[in-house]
Every structure is written in structure tokens, then in C-alpha cells.
Amino acid sequence: MRRVVLELASVRPIWSVPAGSVTAIREAFGAGWEVISIASPSSSDGDGAGGSAEAVEAAAGAEVYMGWGAAPAVVRKASGTLRWLHTAAAGVGGSLTNQLHESGATFTNSSGVHAEPMADWVLAALGFCARGFHAAVGAQARREWTKDAFTDGSLTIRELGELRLGLVGLGGVGRAIARRALALGLTVRAIRRRPDLSCPAGIAWVGGAGDIIQLAQQSDALIVTAPRTAETHHIVNGAVLDALPDGAHVLNVARGDLVDEAALLQRLDTGKLGGCVLDVFATEPLPEDHPFWTHPAVFVTPHVSAVSDRFWKRETSLILDNVRRYLAGHPLENVVDFESGY
């Protein structure tokens, strides 16, 4: 019997694989396949984890493994038989080990599965910034009726349709954001590693990573959606932040280390920036004494922009499509490129 190991239970209930998905995957592989579903929950945070004792034992002789990340212990145990490894996480930085590369197994991820809820988060955050909700939240906490601040010109209130949006990254999440923003009348520009690839119609301009200063100069809101790689570490640095128009906002749903947090805090303290909304941080959980918690121009969410009750519907669809492709000997979707890092 050819073996499949599913290590898709999660300590976070919303990410834990439902029984119906396990059944559908088992049926998709069909006769001649032993599909073992591991009951022990794994961490689905960040790039994921895994490799419980139960999963490692089951991985011996496995041809396919699906879990939260590529656990080194699993790759080691399945050495010589592993042909396909899939992670239910979108991020893969923690999984790209030499051991996995040398195994020769095809590695797929869940890029794009989170695009819709993350794009919703960004649009909600844009409204929060543009319409002065940050001031309203603070006033409510102080029980202050601050109508004067909204009407005397001291608080900048803007319509969404007049904003210029800059996307640092134009993958699945960036494209979903662009579609929503364009529908609301925003002007959208972007940079990406390969600016020649197709993108949603209506985007005003797409450049390469070297054009980020030009992007910043034309962005009232800079949205960070790029994958974490060696090249994107601190891609939003002090020079990029200085290039933003005064009063601009920064929103990050990618990974915390894509933004130089010290430089960001400095520009917030001087009033150069209007504020920021952050879902990801260089250190997670965000330390209790971090100045982001109490800064009046910062709104924090705890790495939850991707949360959706529709995740397993999309994830199961992706897995089943790739199972069909694998059994037919066709190329898989979402194959990770070790060289590019995503």
C-alpha cells in the first residue's frame, strides 16, 4: 500500500482539518493508498510546524505528507520514499531546509488560499485609517465626545476613492486587494519581483523591487503583502518611509521583518506618518512592553488577517485538485521555488 500521512489537526480550532475533508482526501487517493490522519494537533501559526512522534512514526515509507510546514523529522523519516509534501500554510520560510531540497520531493504550499479574507482585512484597515476611526477609538476609551476634531480640520478625514494605494507584492493577496481597491475607485500601483507577469486590469503601474522609492512617493497607503525572503527583509526601510507623502499610512499583512519597525516607530513619533495598521511583527507574540501597544498612531491585530470560516473549503479544493494531478502525473499547483523562497 502506498502511504499518505495527514498531519493537519491544529491547536487552533479554526485551522484544524474537519472530518469531511479527511474523508474527501482519502476517497480522492482511492484504492491502493493508505491514508493516515494524525490526531495529535500541530502548530499552524506562522509557517507552521509539526513532526509529532505519531506523525514521524507514520512517515516511515510515506510517499505523500500533508501538514503545517515541512517538519525536518518527518522529511528525515520518509527519506527515500517521499515524493510530494504539501503545507497547509502559505508561508514556507521555516520549511526550506537543505534536507527537504535534497530529498527531491515536490513541495507545494497554500499560497492564494488566504487571499480573500486578507484582502477584506486590508480594505477594513484602509477605512479605519481614512475615516478617522483611530481617533474615535481613543476618544471612546476616554469617554470623550470629539466631534470638533472631526469637523475643525485638525483630523485628516479622506474618502477611499481619492487614495493612492501602493502594493509591495502582487501575488494572490495583492491581486485580491487590487481588485477591491479598483472597484472602490482607488488608484493602485504595485511592485513585484517579476513586473512582467499579468495583473488585474486597471492597475496604473507595476514596477520591480528596485522601484519601491518611486512607489512610496505615489502612495497615500503602502500595503505590504510580499513573501518573506532574504531579498525582502526590511524592504520597507527608513528611506522608503521618508519617501511616503506626509500623513501616509503603512499596513502590513506579510511578515513583520519586511518592515524596519524601529524606523517605522521613529516616523510615527515625528508625525511624518499618519499611522499604521499591523497584523504581523518581527517578534510574535508582540512583547507586552513593545511601544506599538500604546502608540496612538498604531492599531494592532494579532496575526489574524487570514482568519476565515471558509479556509477549509478552499484548502480542501486545492488539495483535491492536486491529488488528481498527482495521480495523473500532471504538474501540481503551488509548487514552491526553492531559489526564490516561495
CSV table of C-alpha atoms in Angstrom, one decimal:
chain,number,residue,atom,x,y,z
A,1,MET,CA,0.0,0.0,0.0
A,2,ARG,CA,1.3,3.5,-0.9
A,3,ARG,CA,1.1,5.8,2.1
A,4,VAL,CA,-0.2,9.3,2.8
A,5,VAL,CA,0.2,11.0,6.1
A,6,LEU,CA,-2.1,13.9,7.0
A,7,GLU,CA,-0.8,15.9,10.0
A,8,LEU,CA,-3.5,18.6,9.6
A,9,ALA,CA,-5.0,18.8,13.1
A,10,SER,CA,-4.2,22.2,14.7
A,11,VAL,CA,-4.1,23.6,18.2
A,12,ARG,CA,-6.2,26.5,16.7
A,13,PRO,CA,-9.7,25.0,16.2
A,14,ILE,CA,-10.5,27.2,13.1
A,15,TRP,CA,-7.4,25.8,11.3
A,16,SER,CA,-7.9,22.1,12.3
A,17,VAL,CA,-8.9,19.8,9.4
A,18,PRO,CA,-12.6,18.8,9.5
A,19,ALA,CA,-13.5,15.1,9.3
A,20,GLY,CA,-15.2,15.7,6.0
A,21,SER,CA,-12.0,17.0,4.4
A,22,VAL,CA,-10.1,13.9,5.6
A,23,THR,CA,-12.8,11.7,4.1
A,24,ALA,CA,-12.6,13.6,0.8
A,25,ILE,CA,-8.9,13.3,0.6
A,26,ARG,CA,-8.9,9.6,1.4
A,27,GLU,CA,-11.5,9.0,-1.3
A,28,ALA,CA,-9.5,11.1,-3.8
A,29,PHE,CA,-6.5,8.8,-3.4
A,30,GLY,CA,-8.7,5.7,-3.7
A,31,ALA,CA,-7.8,2.1,-3.6
A,32,GLY,CA,-4.2,1.1,-3.1
A,33,TRP,CA,-3.5,4.0,-0.8
A,34,GLU,CA,-3.3,4.0,3.0
A,35,VAL,CA,-4.2,7.5,4.3
A,36,ILE,CA,-3.2,8.0,7.9
A,37,SER,CA,-4.7,11.1,9.7
A,38,ILE,CA,-2.7,12.1,12.7
A,39,ALA,CA,-4.9,13.1,15.7
A,40,SER,CA,-2.1,15.0,17.6
A,41,PRO,CA,-2.6,18.7,16.9
A,42,SER,CA,0.3,20.8,15.5
A,43,SER,CA,1.0,24.5,15.5
A,44,SER,CA,-0.4,26.2,12.5
A,45,ASP,CA,1.0,29.6,13.4
A,46,GLY,CA,3.3,31.4,11.0
A,47,ASP,CA,5.0,29.0,8.7
A,48,GLY,CA,3.5,26.1,10.6
A,49,ALA,CA,5.2,23.3,12.5
A,50,GLY,CA,4.6,19.6,13.0
A,51,GLY,CA,6.5,16.4,13.4
A,52,SER,CA,4.8,14.9,16.4
A,53,ALA,CA,6.0,11.5,17.5
A,54,GLU,CA,2.9,10.0,16.0
A,55,ALA,CA,3.5,11.7,12.6
A,56,VAL,CA,7.2,10.8,12.5
A,57,GLU,CA,6.4,7.1,13.1
A,58,ALA,CA,3.7,7.1,10.4
A,59,ALA,CA,6.1,8.9,7.9
A,60,ALA,CA,8.3,5.8,7.6
A,61,GLY,CA,7.8,4.7,3.9
A,62,ALA,CA,5.3,7.6,3.2
A,63,GLU,CA,5.1,8.8,-0.4
A,64,VAL,CA,2.9,11.9,0.4
A,65,TYR,CA,2.8,14.1,3.6
A,66,MET,CA,0.4,16.9,4.2
A,67,GLY,CA,0.8,19.1,7.3
A,68,TRP,CA,1.6,22.5,8.7
A,69,GLY,CA,5.0,23.1,7.4
A,70,ALA,CA,7.7,20.6,6.4
A,71,ALA,CA,8.9,19.1,9.7
A,72,PRO,CA,12.5,18.0,9.5
A,73,ALA,CA,11.9,14.9,11.5
A,74,VAL,CA,9.2,13.8,9.0
A,75,VAL,CA,11.4,14.5,6.0
A,76,ARG,CA,14.2,12.5,7.6
A,77,LYS,CA,11.9,9.6,8.5
A,78,ALA,CA,10.4,9.4,4.9
A,79,SER,CA,13.8,9.7,3.2
A,80,GLY,CA,13.9,7.7,0.1
A,81,THR,CA,10.1,7.4,-0.3
A,82,LEU,CA,8.8,10.9,0.0
A,83,ARG,CA,7.6,12.2,-3.4
A,84,TRP,CA,5.2,15.1,-2.5
A,85,LEU,CA,5.0,17.3,0.6
A,86,HIS,CA,2.2,19.8,1.0
A,87,THR,CA,1.9,22.5,3.6
A,88,ALA,CA,-1.5,24.0,4.6
A,89,ALA,CA,0.4,27.2,5.4
A,90,ALA,CA,1.1,29.9,2.8
A,91,GLY,CA,4.5,30.9,4.3
A,92,VAL,CA,7.4,28.4,3.7
A,93,GLY,CA,10.5,30.2,5.1
A,94,GLY,CA,10.8,27.9,8.0
A,95,SER,CA,10.4,24.8,5.8
A,96,LEU,CA,13.0,25.5,3.2
A,97,THR,CA,15.8,23.3,4.6
A,98,ASN,CA,18.6,21.7,2.6
A,99,GLN,CA,17.3,18.4,3.8
A,100,LEU,CA,13.9,19.0,2.1
A,101,HIS,CA,15.6,20.2,-1.1
A,102,GLU,CA,17.9,17.2,-1.2
A,103,SER,CA,15.0,14.8,-0.7
A,104,GLY,CA,13.8,15.6,-4.2
A,105,ALA,CA,10.2,15.8,-3.1
A,106,THR,CA,7.9,18.2,-4.8
A,107,PHE,CA,6.9,20.9,-2.2
A,108,THR,CA,3.6,22.7,-2.5
A,109,ASN,CA,2.0,25.3,-0.3
A,110,SER,CA,-1.3,27.1,0.2
A,111,SER,CA,-0.4,30.4,-1.5
A,112,GLY,CA,-3.6,32.2,-2.5
A,113,VAL,CA,-5.9,30.3,-0.2
A,114,HIS,CA,-5.8,33.2,2.3
A,115,ALA,CA,-6.1,36.0,-0.3
A,116,GLU,CA,-9.8,36.8,0.1
A,117,PRO,CA,-10.0,37.3,3.9
A,118,MET,CA,-6.7,39.1,3.9
A,119,ALA,CA,-7.9,41.5,1.3
A,120,ASP,CA,-11.0,42.1,3.3
A,121,TRP,CA,-8.8,42.9,6.3
A,122,VAL,CA,-6.8,45.4,4.3
A,123,LEU,CA,-9.9,47.2,3.0
A,124,ALA,CA,-11.3,47.4,6.5
A,125,ALA,CA,-8.0,48.8,7.7
A,126,LEU,CA,-8.0,51.4,4.9
A,127,GLY,CA,-11.4,52.6,6.0
A,128,PHE,CA,-10.2,52.7,9.6
A,129,CYS,CA,-7.3,54.9,8.6
A,130,ALA,CA,-9.1,57.1,6.1
A,131,ARG,CA,-12.2,57.8,8.1
A,132,GLY,CA,-10.6,58.6,11.4
A,133,PHE,CA,-11.6,55.5,13.3
A,134,HIS,CA,-8.3,55.6,15.2
A,135,ALA,CA,-9.3,58.9,16.8
A,136,ALA,CA,-12.8,57.6,17.6
A,137,VAL,CA,-11.5,54.5,19.3
A,138,GLY,CA,-9.2,56.6,21.5
A,139,ALA,CA,-12.0,59.1,22.3
A,140,GLN,CA,-14.4,56.3,23.2
A,141,ALA,CA,-11.8,54.8,25.7
A,142,ARG,CA,-11.6,58.3,27.3
A,143,ARG,CA,-15.4,58.8,27.1
A,144,GLU,CA,-14.9,62.0,25.1
A,145,TRP,CA,-17.3,63.4,22.5
A,146,THR,CA,-14.8,64.6,19.9
A,147,LYS,CA,-17.0,65.9,17.2
A,148,ASP,CA,-14.8,69.1,17.0
A,149,ALA,CA,-11.7,67.1,16.0
A,150,PHE,CA,-13.7,65.6,13.1
A,151,THR,CA,-15.0,69.0,11.9
A,152,ASP,CA,-12.4,71.6,12.7
A,153,GLY,CA,-9.8,70.4,10.2
A,154,SER,CA,-7.3,69.1,12.8
A,155,LEU,CA,-8.0,65.5,11.9
A,156,THR,CA,-7.4,64.4,8.4
A,157,ILE,CA,-10.5,62.6,7.0
A,158,ARG,CA,-10.4,61.3,3.5
A,159,GLU,CA,-12.6,59.4,1.1
A,160,LEU,CA,-11.4,56.0,0.0
A,161,GLY,CA,-11.8,56.9,-3.7
A,162,GLU,CA,-9.2,59.6,-3.5
A,163,LEU,CA,-6.5,57.4,-2.0
A,164,ARG,CA,-3.4,56.2,-3.9
A,165,LEU,CA,-2.6,52.7,-2.9
A,166,GLY,CA,0.9,51.2,-3.2
A,167,LEU,CA,1.2,47.4,-3.0
A,168,VAL,CA,4.6,45.9,-2.0
A,169,GLY,CA,3.9,42.5,-3.6
A,170,LEU,CA,1.3,41.4,-6.2
A,171,GLY,CA,0.7,37.8,-5.6
A,172,GLY,CA,-2.6,36.3,-4.7
A,173,VAL,CA,-3.2,38.6,-1.7
A,174,GLY,CA,-2.0,41.7,-3.6
A,175,ARG,CA,-4.2,40.9,-6.6
A,176,ALA,CA,-7.3,40.4,-4.3
A,177,ILE,CA,-6.6,43.8,-2.7
A,178,ALA,CA,-6.2,45.4,-6.0
A,179,ARG,CA,-9.5,44.2,-7.3
A,180,ARG,CA,-11.3,45.5,-4.3
A,181,ALA,CA,-9.5,48.8,-4.3
A,182,LEU,CA,-10.1,49.4,-8.0
A,183,ALA,CA,-13.8,48.7,-7.6
A,184,LEU,CA,-13.9,51.4,-5.0
A,185,GLY,CA,-12.2,53.9,-7.2
A,186,LEU,CA,-8.7,53.9,-5.6
A,187,THR,CA,-5.6,54.4,-7.8
A,188,VAL,CA,-3.4,51.3,-7.5
A,189,ARG,CA,0.3,50.9,-8.1
A,190,ALA,CA,2.5,48.0,-7.2
A,191,ILE,CA,5.9,46.4,-7.3
A,192,ARG,CA,6.7,42.7,-7.6
A,193,ARG,CA,9.8,40.5,-8.2
A,194,ARG,CA,8.6,39.9,-11.8
A,195,PRO,CA,6.8,43.0,-13.1
A,196,ASP,CA,6.2,41.4,-16.5
A,197,LEU,CA,3.6,39.0,-15.1
A,198,SER,CA,-0.1,39.6,-15.7
A,199,CYS,CA,-2.0,41.6,-13.2
A,200,PRO,CA,-5.6,42.9,-12.7
A,201,ALA,CA,-6.7,45.3,-15.3
A,202,GLY,CA,-6.8,48.9,-14.1
A,203,ILE,CA,-3.6,49.0,-12.1
A,204,ALA,CA,-1.8,52.2,-13.0
A,205,TRP,CA,1.7,51.0,-12.9
A,206,VAL,CA,3.7,47.9,-11.9
A,207,GLY,CA,7.5,48.0,-11.2
A,208,GLY,CA,10.2,45.9,-9.9
A,209,ALA,CA,11.6,45.7,-6.3
A,210,GLY,CA,14.1,48.5,-7.3
A,211,ASP,CA,11.2,50.9,-7.9
A,212,ILE,CA,10.0,50.9,-4.3
A,213,ILE,CA,11.0,54.5,-3.6
A,214,GLN,CA,9.0,55.6,-6.7
A,215,LEU,CA,6.1,53.5,-5.4
A,216,ALA,CA,6.3,55.1,-2.0
A,217,GLN,CA,6.3,58.6,-3.4
A,218,GLN,CA,3.0,58.0,-5.1
A,219,SER,CA,1.2,56.1,-2.2
A,220,ASP,CA,-1.1,57.5,0.5
A,221,ALA,CA,-1.2,54.0,1.9
A,222,LEU,CA,1.6,51.4,1.5
A,223,ILE,CA,0.4,47.8,1.8
A,224,VAL,CA,3.0,45.1,2.5
A,225,THR,CA,1.9,41.7,1.1
A,226,ALA,CA,5.2,40.3,-0.3
A,227,PRO,CA,6.6,36.9,0.8
A,228,ARG,CA,9.4,36.8,3.3
A,229,THR,CA,12.8,36.1,1.6
A,230,ALA,CA,16.3,37.2,2.0
A,231,GLU,CA,15.6,40.0,-0.5
A,232,THR,CA,12.5,41.3,1.2
A,233,HIS,CA,14.0,41.6,4.7
A,234,HIS,CA,13.4,45.3,5.7
A,235,ILE,CA,12.3,46.1,2.1
A,236,VAL,CA,10.3,48.9,3.8
A,237,ASN,CA,13.1,50.8,5.4
A,238,GLY,CA,13.7,54.3,6.6
A,239,ALA,CA,14.4,55.6,3.0
A,240,VAL,CA,11.1,54.1,1.8
A,241,LEU,CA,9.2,55.6,4.7
A,242,ASP,CA,10.7,59.0,4.1
A,243,ALA,CA,9.6,58.8,0.5
A,244,LEU,CA,6.0,58.5,1.5
A,245,PRO,CA,3.8,61.6,1.4
A,246,ASP,CA,3.4,63.3,4.8
A,247,GLY,CA,0.4,61.7,6.6
A,248,ALA,CA,0.6,58.4,4.7
A,249,HIS,CA,-0.3,55.1,6.3
A,250,VAL,CA,1.5,51.7,6.4
A,251,LEU,CA,-0.4,48.4,6.5
A,252,ASN,CA,1.4,45.1,6.9
A,253,VAL,CA,-0.1,41.6,6.4
A,254,ALA,CA,3.0,39.9,5.2
A,255,ARG,CA,5.7,39.2,7.8
A,256,GLY,CA,7.0,41.6,10.5
A,257,ASP,CA,10.6,41.6,9.3
A,258,LEU,CA,9.7,43.1,5.9
A,259,VAL,CA,9.3,46.4,7.7
A,260,ASP,CA,12.0,48.1,9.7
A,261,GLU,CA,10.0,48.5,12.9
A,262,ALA,CA,12.5,50.9,14.5
A,263,ALA,CA,12.4,53.2,11.5
A,264,LEU,CA,8.6,53.0,11.4
A,265,LEU,CA,8.3,54.0,15.1
A,266,GLN,CA,10.6,56.9,14.5
A,267,ARG,CA,8.5,58.3,11.6
A,268,LEU,CA,5.3,57.8,13.7
A,269,ASP,CA,6.8,59.7,16.7
A,270,THR,CA,7.8,62.6,14.5
A,271,GLY,CA,4.4,62.8,12.8
A,272,LYS,CA,5.8,62.1,9.4
A,273,LEU,CA,3.3,59.2,9.0
A,274,GLY,CA,-0.4,59.4,9.7
A,275,GLY,CA,-0.4,55.9,11.3
A,276,CYS,CA,-0.2,52.2,10.6
A,277,VAL,CA,-2.2,49.1,11.0
A,278,LEU,CA,-0.1,46.0,11.7
A,279,ASP,CA,-1.1,42.3,11.7
A,280,VAL,CA,2.4,40.9,11.8
A,281,PHE,CA,5.5,41.7,13.8
A,282,ALA,CA,9.2,40.8,13.9
A,283,THR,CA,8.6,39.1,17.3
A,284,GLU,CA,5.4,37.2,17.9
A,285,PRO,CA,3.5,37.4,20.2
A,286,LEU,CA,4.2,41.1,20.3
A,287,PRO,CA,6.1,41.7,23.7
A,288,GLU,CA,4.0,43.3,26.4
A,289,ASP,CA,6.4,46.2,26.7
A,290,HIS,CA,6.6,47.0,22.9
A,291,PRO,CA,5.7,50.6,22.1
A,292,PHE,CA,3.3,49.5,19.4
A,293,TRP,CA,0.8,48.5,22.1
A,294,THR,CA,0.3,52.1,23.4
A,295,HIS,CA,1.2,54.2,20.4
A,296,PRO,CA,-1.7,56.4,19.4
A,297,ALA,CA,-1.0,56.1,15.7
A,298,VAL,CA,-0.7,52.3,15.7
A,299,PHE,CA,-3.5,49.7,15.5
A,300,VAL,CA,-2.5,46.1,16.3
A,301,THR,CA,-4.2,42.8,15.3
A,302,PRO,CA,-2.6,39.5,16.5
A,303,HIS,CA,-1.7,37.9,13.1
A,304,VAL,CA,-5.3,37.1,12.2
A,305,SER,CA,-5.9,38.8,8.9
A,306,ALA,CA,-6.3,35.4,7.2
A,307,VAL,CA,-8.9,34.0,9.7
A,308,SER,CA,-12.0,32.8,7.8
A,309,ASP,CA,-14.6,30.1,8.3
A,310,ARG,CA,-14.1,29.3,4.6
A,311,PHE,CA,-10.5,28.3,4.8
A,312,TRP,CA,-11.0,24.5,4.7
A,313,LYS,CA,-13.4,24.8,1.8
A,314,ARG,CA,-10.7,26.5,-0.2
A,315,GLU,CA,-7.8,24.4,1.2
A,316,THR,CA,-9.6,21.1,0.5
A,317,SER,CA,-10.4,22.2,-3.0
A,318,LEU,CA,-6.7,22.9,-3.6
A,319,ILE,CA,-5.6,19.6,-2.1
A,320,LEU,CA,-8.1,17.5,-4.1
A,321,ASP,CA,-7.2,19.2,-7.3
A,322,ASN,CA,-3.5,18.4,-6.7
A,323,VAL,CA,-4.3,14.9,-5.7
A,324,ARG,CA,-6.0,14.4,-9.1
A,325,ARG,CA,-2.9,16.0,-10.8
A,326,TYR,CA,-0.5,13.8,-8.8
A,327,LEU,CA,-2.3,10.6,-9.6
A,328,ALA,CA,-2.4,11.5,-13.3
A,329,GLY,CA,1.2,12.5,-13.4
A,330,HIS,CA,0.4,16.2,-14.2
A,331,PRO,CA,2.3,19.2,-12.8
A,332,LEU,CA,1.0,20.3,-9.4
A,333,GLU,CA,-0.3,23.7,-8.5
A,334,ASN,CA,1.5,26.0,-6.0
A,335,VAL,CA,4.9,24.3,-6.3
A,336,VAL,CA,7.4,26.2,-4.1
A,337,ASP,CA,10.5,27.5,-5.8
A,338,PHE,CA,13.5,26.9,-3.5
A,339,GLU,CA,15.5,29.5,-5.3
A,340,SER,CA,13.0,32.4,-5.0
A,341,GLY,CA,12.0,31.3,-1.5
A,342,TYR,CA,8.2,31.0,-2.1
